[in-house]
Coordinates of C-alpha atoms and ligand atoms in Angstrom, one line a residue:
M1 CA -5.7 19.6 3.9
I2 CA -7.4 16.4 4.9
E3 CA -8.8 16.0 8.3
F4 CA -10.2 12.9 10.1
R5 CA -12.4 13.9 13.1
G6 CA -13.4 11.0 15.4
V7 CA -13.7 8.7 12.4
T8 CA -14.8 5.1 13.0
K9 CA -15.6 2.5 10.4
R10 CA -17.6 -0.6 11.5
F11 CA -18.3 -3.0 8.8
D12 CA -21.6 -4.9 8.6
D13 CA -20.0 -8.0 10.1
G14 CA -19.0 -6.0 13.2
T15 CA -15.3 -5.6 12.3
I16 CA -14.0 -2.3 13.5
A17 CA -11.6 -1.4 10.8
V18 CA -10.9 2.2 12.0
N19 CA -11.4 3.3 15.6
G20 CA -11.8 6.9 16.5
L21 CA -9.3 8.3 14.1
D22 CA -8.3 12.0 14.7
L23 CA -5.6 13.1 12.3
V24 CA -4.7 16.1 10.1
V25 CA -2.8 15.7 6.8
E26 CA -1.2 19.0 6.0
A27 CA -1.6 20.3 2.4
G28 CA 1.4 19.9 0.2
T29 CA 3.0 17.1 2.3
I30 CA 3.5 13.4 2.0
T31 CA 1.9 11.6 4.9
V32 CA 2.4 7.9 5.3
F33 CA 0.0 5.5 6.9
V34 CA 2.0 2.5 8.1
G35 CA 1.2 -0.7 10.1
P36 CA 0.7 -4.4 9.8
S37 CA -1.9 -5.9 7.5
G38 CA -5.5 -5.4 8.7
C39 CA -4.9 -2.4 10.8
G40 CA -7.2 -0.1 8.8
K41 CA -4.9 1.7 6.5
T42 CA -6.8 1.0 3.3
T43 CA -10.2 1.7 4.9
S44 CA -8.9 5.1 6.2
L45 CA -7.6 6.0 2.7
R46 CA -10.9 5.0 1.0
M47 CA -12.9 7.1 3.3
V48 CA -11.2 10.1 1.8
N49 CA -12.5 9.5 -1.7
R50 CA -15.8 7.9 -0.5
M51 CA -15.1 4.4 -1.8
I52 CA -16.1 3.8 1.9
D53 CA -18.2 6.1 4.1
P54 CA -17.5 6.3 7.9
T55 CA -19.8 4.9 10.5
E56 CA -19.1 7.8 12.8
G57 CA -17.1 11.0 12.6
T58 CA -16.2 13.2 9.7
V59 CA -13.6 13.3 6.9
L60 CA -12.9 16.8 5.5
V61 CA -11.0 17.7 2.4
D62 CA -10.2 21.4 2.3
G63 CA -12.5 22.0 5.2
K64 CA -15.5 20.3 3.4
D65 CA -17.2 17.2 4.7
V66 CA -16.7 14.7 1.9
L67 CA -20.2 13.3 2.5
T68 CA -21.6 16.6 1.1
V69 CA -19.8 16.2 -2.2
D70 CA -20.9 14.0 -5.0
P71 CA -18.4 11.1 -5.3
P72 CA -17.6 11.4 -9.0
K73 CA -17.0 15.1 -8.5
L74 CA -14.9 14.5 -5.3
R75 CA -12.8 11.9 -7.1
L76 CA -11.8 14.3 -9.9
G77 CA -9.8 16.2 -7.3
I78 CA -8.3 13.0 -5.8
G79 CA -5.9 10.7 -7.7
Y80 CA -5.8 7.1 -6.6
V81 CA -2.9 4.7 -7.1
I82 CA -3.1 1.1 -6.1
Q83 CA -0.8 -1.9 -5.9
Q84 CA -0.3 -3.7 -9.4
A85 CA -1.3 -0.3 -10.8
G86 CA -4.8 -1.5 -11.7
L87 CA -4.4 -0.6 -15.3
F88 CA -6.9 -1.5 -18.0
P89 CA -5.3 -4.5 -19.8
H90 CA -7.0 -3.9 -23.2
R91 CA -6.1 -0.2 -23.5
T92 CA -2.7 1.1 -24.5
V93 CA -0.6 2.8 -21.9
L94 CA -1.3 6.2 -23.5
D95 CA -5.1 5.5 -23.4
N96 CA -4.9 4.3 -19.8
V97 CA -3.4 7.6 -18.8
A98 CA -5.8 9.6 -21.0
T99 CA -8.8 7.9 -19.3
V100 CA -9.6 10.6 -16.8
P101 CA -9.1 13.6 -19.1
L102 CA -11.5 11.9 -21.6
L103 CA -14.1 11.4 -18.9
S104 CA -13.8 15.0 -18.0
G105 CA -14.8 15.9 -21.5
W106 CA -11.5 16.7 -23.1
S107 CA -11.1 16.0 -26.8
K108 CA -9.2 12.8 -27.7
A109 CA -6.2 14.7 -29.2
K110 CA -5.9 17.0 -26.1
A111 CA -6.3 14.0 -23.7
R112 CA -3.6 12.1 -25.5
S113 CA -1.1 14.9 -25.6
R114 CA -1.7 15.5 -21.9
A115 CA -1.1 11.7 -21.4
A116 CA 2.2 11.9 -23.3
E117 CA 3.4 14.8 -21.1
L118 CA 2.5 12.8 -18.0
L119 CA 4.5 9.7 -19.2
E120 CA 7.5 12.0 -19.6
L121 CA 6.9 13.5 -16.1
V122 CA 7.0 10.0 -14.5
G123 CA 10.2 9.2 -16.4
L124 CA 8.8 6.9 -19.1
P125 CA 9.9 7.0 -22.7
A126 CA 7.1 8.2 -25.1
E127 CA 7.3 4.9 -27.2
L128 CA 5.9 3.0 -24.2
G129 CA 2.6 4.8 -24.8
K130 CA 1.8 2.5 -27.7
R131 CA 2.3 -0.7 -25.7
Y132 CA -0.2 -2.6 -23.5
P133 CA 0.3 -2.9 -19.7
V134 CA 1.3 -6.5 -19.9
Q135 CA 4.3 -5.6 -22.0
L136 CA 5.7 -3.4 -19.3
S137 CA 7.8 -4.3 -16.2
G138 CA 6.2 -4.0 -12.8
G139 CA 8.1 -0.8 -12.1
Q140 CA 7.0 0.7 -15.4
Q141 CA 3.4 -0.2 -14.7
Q142 CA 3.5 1.5 -11.4
R143 CA 4.8 4.7 -13.1
V144 CA 1.9 4.5 -15.5
G145 CA -0.5 4.1 -12.5
V146 CA 1.0 7.3 -11.0
A147 CA 0.8 9.1 -14.4
R148 CA -2.9 8.1 -14.7
A149 CA -3.7 9.3 -11.2
L150 CA -2.0 12.7 -12.0
A151 CA -3.9 13.1 -15.3
A152 CA -6.6 15.5 -14.0
D153 CA -4.0 17.4 -12.0
P154 CA -5.7 16.6 -8.7
P155 CA -4.5 18.4 -5.6
V156 CA -4.8 15.2 -3.6
L157 CA -3.2 11.9 -4.3
L158 CA -4.0 8.7 -2.4
M159 CA -1.5 5.8 -2.9
D160 CA -2.3 2.4 -1.4
E161 CA 0.9 0.2 -1.3
P162 CA 1.7 1.4 -4.8
F163 CA 5.3 0.0 -4.7
S164 CA 4.8 -3.1 -2.6
A165 CA 4.7 -5.6 -5.6
V166 CA 8.0 -4.5 -7.1
D167 CA 11.4 -5.7 -6.0
P168 CA 13.4 -3.6 -3.5
V169 CA 15.8 -2.0 -6.0
V170 CA 13.1 -0.9 -8.4
R171 CA 11.1 0.2 -5.3
E172 CA 13.8 2.6 -4.2
G173 CA 13.9 4.0 -7.7
L174 CA 10.2 4.6 -7.6
Q175 CA 10.4 6.2 -4.1
D176 CA 13.1 8.6 -5.4
E177 CA 10.9 9.4 -8.4
L178 CA 7.9 10.2 -6.2
L179 CA 10.0 12.5 -4.0
R180 CA 11.3 14.3 -7.2
L181 CA 7.8 14.6 -8.6
Q182 CA 6.5 15.9 -5.3
A183 CA 9.2 18.6 -5.1
E184 CA 7.8 19.7 -8.5
L185 CA 4.0 19.2 -8.0
D186 CA 3.4 19.9 -4.3
K187 CA 0.4 17.6 -3.9
T188 CA -1.2 16.5 -0.7
I189 CA -0.2 12.9 -0.7
V190 CA -1.4 10.1 1.6
F191 CA 0.8 7.0 1.0
V192 CA -0.1 3.6 2.6
T193 CA 2.6 1.0 3.2
H194 CA 3.4 -1.9 5.6
D195 CA 7.1 -1.2 5.2
I196 CA 8.5 1.1 7.9
D197 CA 11.7 1.7 5.9
E198 CA 9.6 3.1 3.0
A199 CA 7.5 5.1 5.5
V200 CA 10.5 6.7 7.1
R201 CA 12.1 7.3 3.7
I202 CA 9.3 9.2 2.0
G203 CA 7.0 10.4 4.8
E204 CA 7.2 14.0 6.1
K205 CA 4.8 12.7 8.8
V206 CA 4.1 9.1 9.5
A207 CA 1.0 7.6 11.1
V208 CA 1.6 4.2 12.7
F209 CA -1.5 2.1 13.0
R210 CA -2.0 -1.0 15.1
E211 CA -4.5 -3.8 15.0
G212 CA -8.1 -2.7 15.6
G213 CA -7.7 0.4 13.5
I214 CA -6.0 2.4 16.3
L215 CA -3.6 5.2 15.6
A216 CA -0.6 4.4 17.7
Q217 CA 1.5 7.5 16.9
Y218 CA 1.6 10.3 14.4
A219 CA 4.9 12.1 14.1
P220 CA 7.8 13.0 11.8
P221 CA 9.9 10.0 11.1
A222 CA 12.8 11.1 13.2
E223 CA 10.6 11.4 16.3
L224 CA 9.1 8.0 15.7
L225 CA 12.6 6.5 15.7
V226 CA 13.8 8.5 18.7
R227 CA 10.7 8.6 20.8
P228 CA 8.3 5.8 20.0
A229 CA 5.0 6.3 21.9
D230 CA 4.8 2.8 23.2
D231 CA 6.2 -0.8 22.9
F232 CA 4.2 -1.5 19.8
V233 CA 5.6 1.4 17.9
A234 CA 9.1 0.7 19.3
S235 CA 9.1 -2.8 18.0
F236 CA 7.5 -1.8 14.8
V237 CA 10.0 0.9 13.9
G238 CA 12.9 -1.1 15.4
K239 CA 14.1 -0.1 18.8
D240 CA 17.8 0.4 18.0
R241 CA 17.0 2.0 14.6
G242 CA 18.8 -1.1 13.3
Y243 CA 15.9 -2.3 11.2
R244 CA 18.1 -2.5 8.2
S245 CA 20.6 -4.7 10.1
L246 CA 17.8 -7.3 10.1
S247 CA 19.1 -8.3 6.7
F248 CA 22.0 -9.9 8.6
V249 CA 19.9 -12.0 11.0
D250 CA 18.7 -15.2 9.5
A251 CA 15.1 -16.4 10.1
S252 CA 16.1 -19.9 11.4
G253 CA 14.9 -19.1 14.9
V254 CA 11.4 -18.5 13.6
E255 CA 9.1 -21.5 13.9
V256 CA 7.6 -22.6 10.6
L257 CA 4.0 -23.7 11.2
P258 CA 2.0 -26.1 9.1
A259 CA -1.1 -24.7 7.3
E260 CA -3.8 -26.1 5.1
T261 CA -3.8 -25.3 1.4
V262 CA -6.4 -25.4 -1.2
R263 CA -6.2 -26.0 -5.0
A264 CA -9.2 -23.8 -5.9
P265 CA -10.6 -20.6 -4.3
A266 CA -13.6 -21.1 -2.1
A267 CA -15.7 -19.0 0.3
S268 CA -14.8 -20.5 3.7
G269 CA -15.1 -17.5 6.0
G270 CA -11.3 -17.3 6.4
W271 CA -8.1 -17.0 4.4
Q272 CA -6.7 -20.1 2.7
L273 CA -3.5 -20.5 0.8
L274 CA -4.0 -21.4 -2.9
V275 CA -1.3 -23.7 -4.4
D276 CA -0.9 -25.2 -7.8
A277 CA -0.3 -28.9 -8.6
E278 CA 3.4 -28.5 -7.7
R279 CA 2.4 -27.0 -4.3
R280 CA 3.7 -23.6 -5.4
P281 CA 1.8 -20.8 -3.7
Q282 CA -0.5 -18.8 -6.1
G283 CA -2.1 -16.4 -3.7
W284 CA -4.7 -16.2 -0.9
S285 CA -8.3 -17.1 -1.2
G286 CA -10.2 -14.6 0.9
P287 CA -13.2 -15.1 3.2
D288 CA -15.6 -14.6 0.3
G289 CA -13.7 -16.7 -2.2
T290 CA -12.0 -13.7 -4.0
V291 CA -8.3 -14.2 -4.7
V292 CA -5.4 -11.9 -3.7
P293 CA -2.7 -13.0 -6.1
G294 CA 1.0 -13.3 -5.3
G295 CA 1.2 -13.8 -1.6
S296 CA 3.9 -12.7 0.8
L297 CA 6.5 -15.3 0.2
Y298 CA 9.9 -15.7 1.6
E299 CA 12.5 -18.4 1.1
Q300 CA 13.4 -20.8 3.9
G301 CA 16.8 -19.9 5.3
G302 CA 16.6 -16.3 4.1
A303 CA 17.1 -13.1 6.1
I304 CA 14.6 -12.4 8.9
R305 CA 13.7 -9.1 7.2
G306 CA 12.1 -11.2 4.4
A307 CA 10.1 -13.2 7.0
L308 CA 8.9 -10.0 8.7
D309 CA 8.0 -8.4 5.4
A310 CA 6.1 -11.5 4.3
A311 CA 4.1 -11.7 7.5
L312 CA 3.3 -8.0 7.7
S313 CA 2.2 -7.7 4.0
S314 CA 0.1 -10.9 4.0
P315 CA -3.7 -10.4 3.9
S316 CA -4.0 -13.4 6.2
G317 CA -1.3 -12.1 8.6
L318 CA 0.7 -15.2 7.8
G319 CA 4.0 -15.1 5.9
V320 CA 4.4 -18.0 3.4
V321 CA 7.6 -20.0 3.5
V322 CA 8.8 -21.7 0.4
D323 CA 11.7 -24.0 -0.2
T324 CA 14.4 -23.4 -2.8
D325 CA 12.2 -24.8 -5.5
G326 CA 9.4 -22.4 -4.6
R327 CA 7.2 -25.0 -3.1
F328 CA 5.1 -24.4 0.0
A329 CA 6.9 -25.2 3.2
G330 CA 4.7 -23.6 5.9
V331 CA 3.7 -20.3 7.4
V332 CA 5.1 -17.8 10.0
E333 CA 3.3 -15.4 12.2
A334 CA 4.4 -11.8 12.5
H335 CA 4.5 -11.8 16.3
Q336 CA 6.8 -14.8 16.3
V337 CA 9.2 -13.0 13.9
L338 CA 9.1 -9.9 16.1
D339 CA 9.9 -12.0 19.2
V340 CA 13.0 -13.5 17.5
I341 CA 14.0 -10.0 16.4
E342 CA 13.6 -8.8 20.0
S343 CA 15.7 -11.6 21.4
H344 CA 18.5 -10.7 19.0
R345 CA 18.5 -7.2 20.3
G346 CA 18.9 -8.7 23.8
Ligands
ADP1 N1 -15.7 -4.9 3.3 C1 -15.2 -5.4 4.5 N2 -16.1 -6.1 5.3 C2 -15.6 -6.6 6.5 N3 -14.4 -6.4 7.0 C3 -13.5 -5.7 6.2 C4 -13.9 -5.2 4.9 N4 -12.8 -4.5 4.4 C5 -11.9 -4.6 5.3 N5 -12.3 -5.3 6.4 C6 -11.5 -5.6 7.6 O1 -11.2 -4.4 8.3 C7 -9.9 -4.4 8.8 C8 -9.0 -3.4 8.2 O2 -8.8 -3.6 6.8 P1 -7.9 -2.7 5.9 O3 -8.3 -1.3 6.0 O4 -8.0 -3.3 4.5 O5 -6.5 -2.9 6.5 P2 -5.0 -2.6 5.9 O6 -5.2 -1.8 4.7 O7 -4.3 -1.9 7.0 O8 -4.4 -4.0 5.6 C9 -9.4 -5.8 8.5 O9 -9.7 -6.6 9.7 C10 -10.2 -6.3 7.4 O10 -10.3 -7.7 7.3
MG2 MG1 -4.5 -2.3 2.7

């Protein structure tokens, strides 16, 4: 069991990322944290394995305040999976998975045979073990990320947007795989996503966060859909439960706004869109000049679902619009997309 008791995280610059969070994640369940970008999901997750420590309040794992446990020891019991898998590029797939067993003092042979078992568990053929991460598809890399996180057989698994970078079809396959695995392994899983469909599909309980790091509602998926706690949750989950029908509404009613772009990352205190010489978006340059690759794109004239996804997943809060040649055409704001969706619901 994981428990947040009055947990607040205030960063040095004054940003309140998580505000007075009270929440219990039951053992052996998949709990999903969902909400738009910047609402404190990642920060909440990282306070569990002490990559971030709270400013106020207490996080408990199995009744024990995590601040009283040495981080390396704590993390042996907590697997961590991130977007783009975060694999070591210069190690083979098998050695990537064997990393944690090796660190915990297993012999090389034993660690590798455990790694081979795990690859099978996550549905990957054994031959892939000899390859390097770059030789795998996005979906395969995510499976390797999951296998690696499971290597030490931790009771707790933290997953931060693990499937967000793969296409929707592969993503559904990975979700099914996770549900199958969980039926077998019975871990305590906290899964972060910005995608309400994904949240509702895999979560036994879903925590909806809003801007300012505030927990808006914590309930089983069906209850969220039937009895949203407020207007924010209602519009986020889709009032008429017709969120999927958004694929039939086009995004032409959403105003595309101009935005400045840059050709090289630079610390500017804000988010700037990085483009190449052909004005094709490359990613976002963050406030401190670090780059978040990829970048929340959707194609002009596409379905509004794509526009919403783009805006909600973007680190800057702006979805990036590209033309049919993949060139930058402008940005959209999530609240505008939501307004258009609302007007369609009438
Ligand atoms: N190291 C940091 N310093 C200052 N602000 C931060 C830091 N990390 C995150 N934030 C801010 O805290 C808020 C929550 O961030 P995060 O937990 O990453 O949100 P999410 O995962 O929901 O997108 C955002 O406003 C973000 O910009
Ligand atoms: Mg995040």
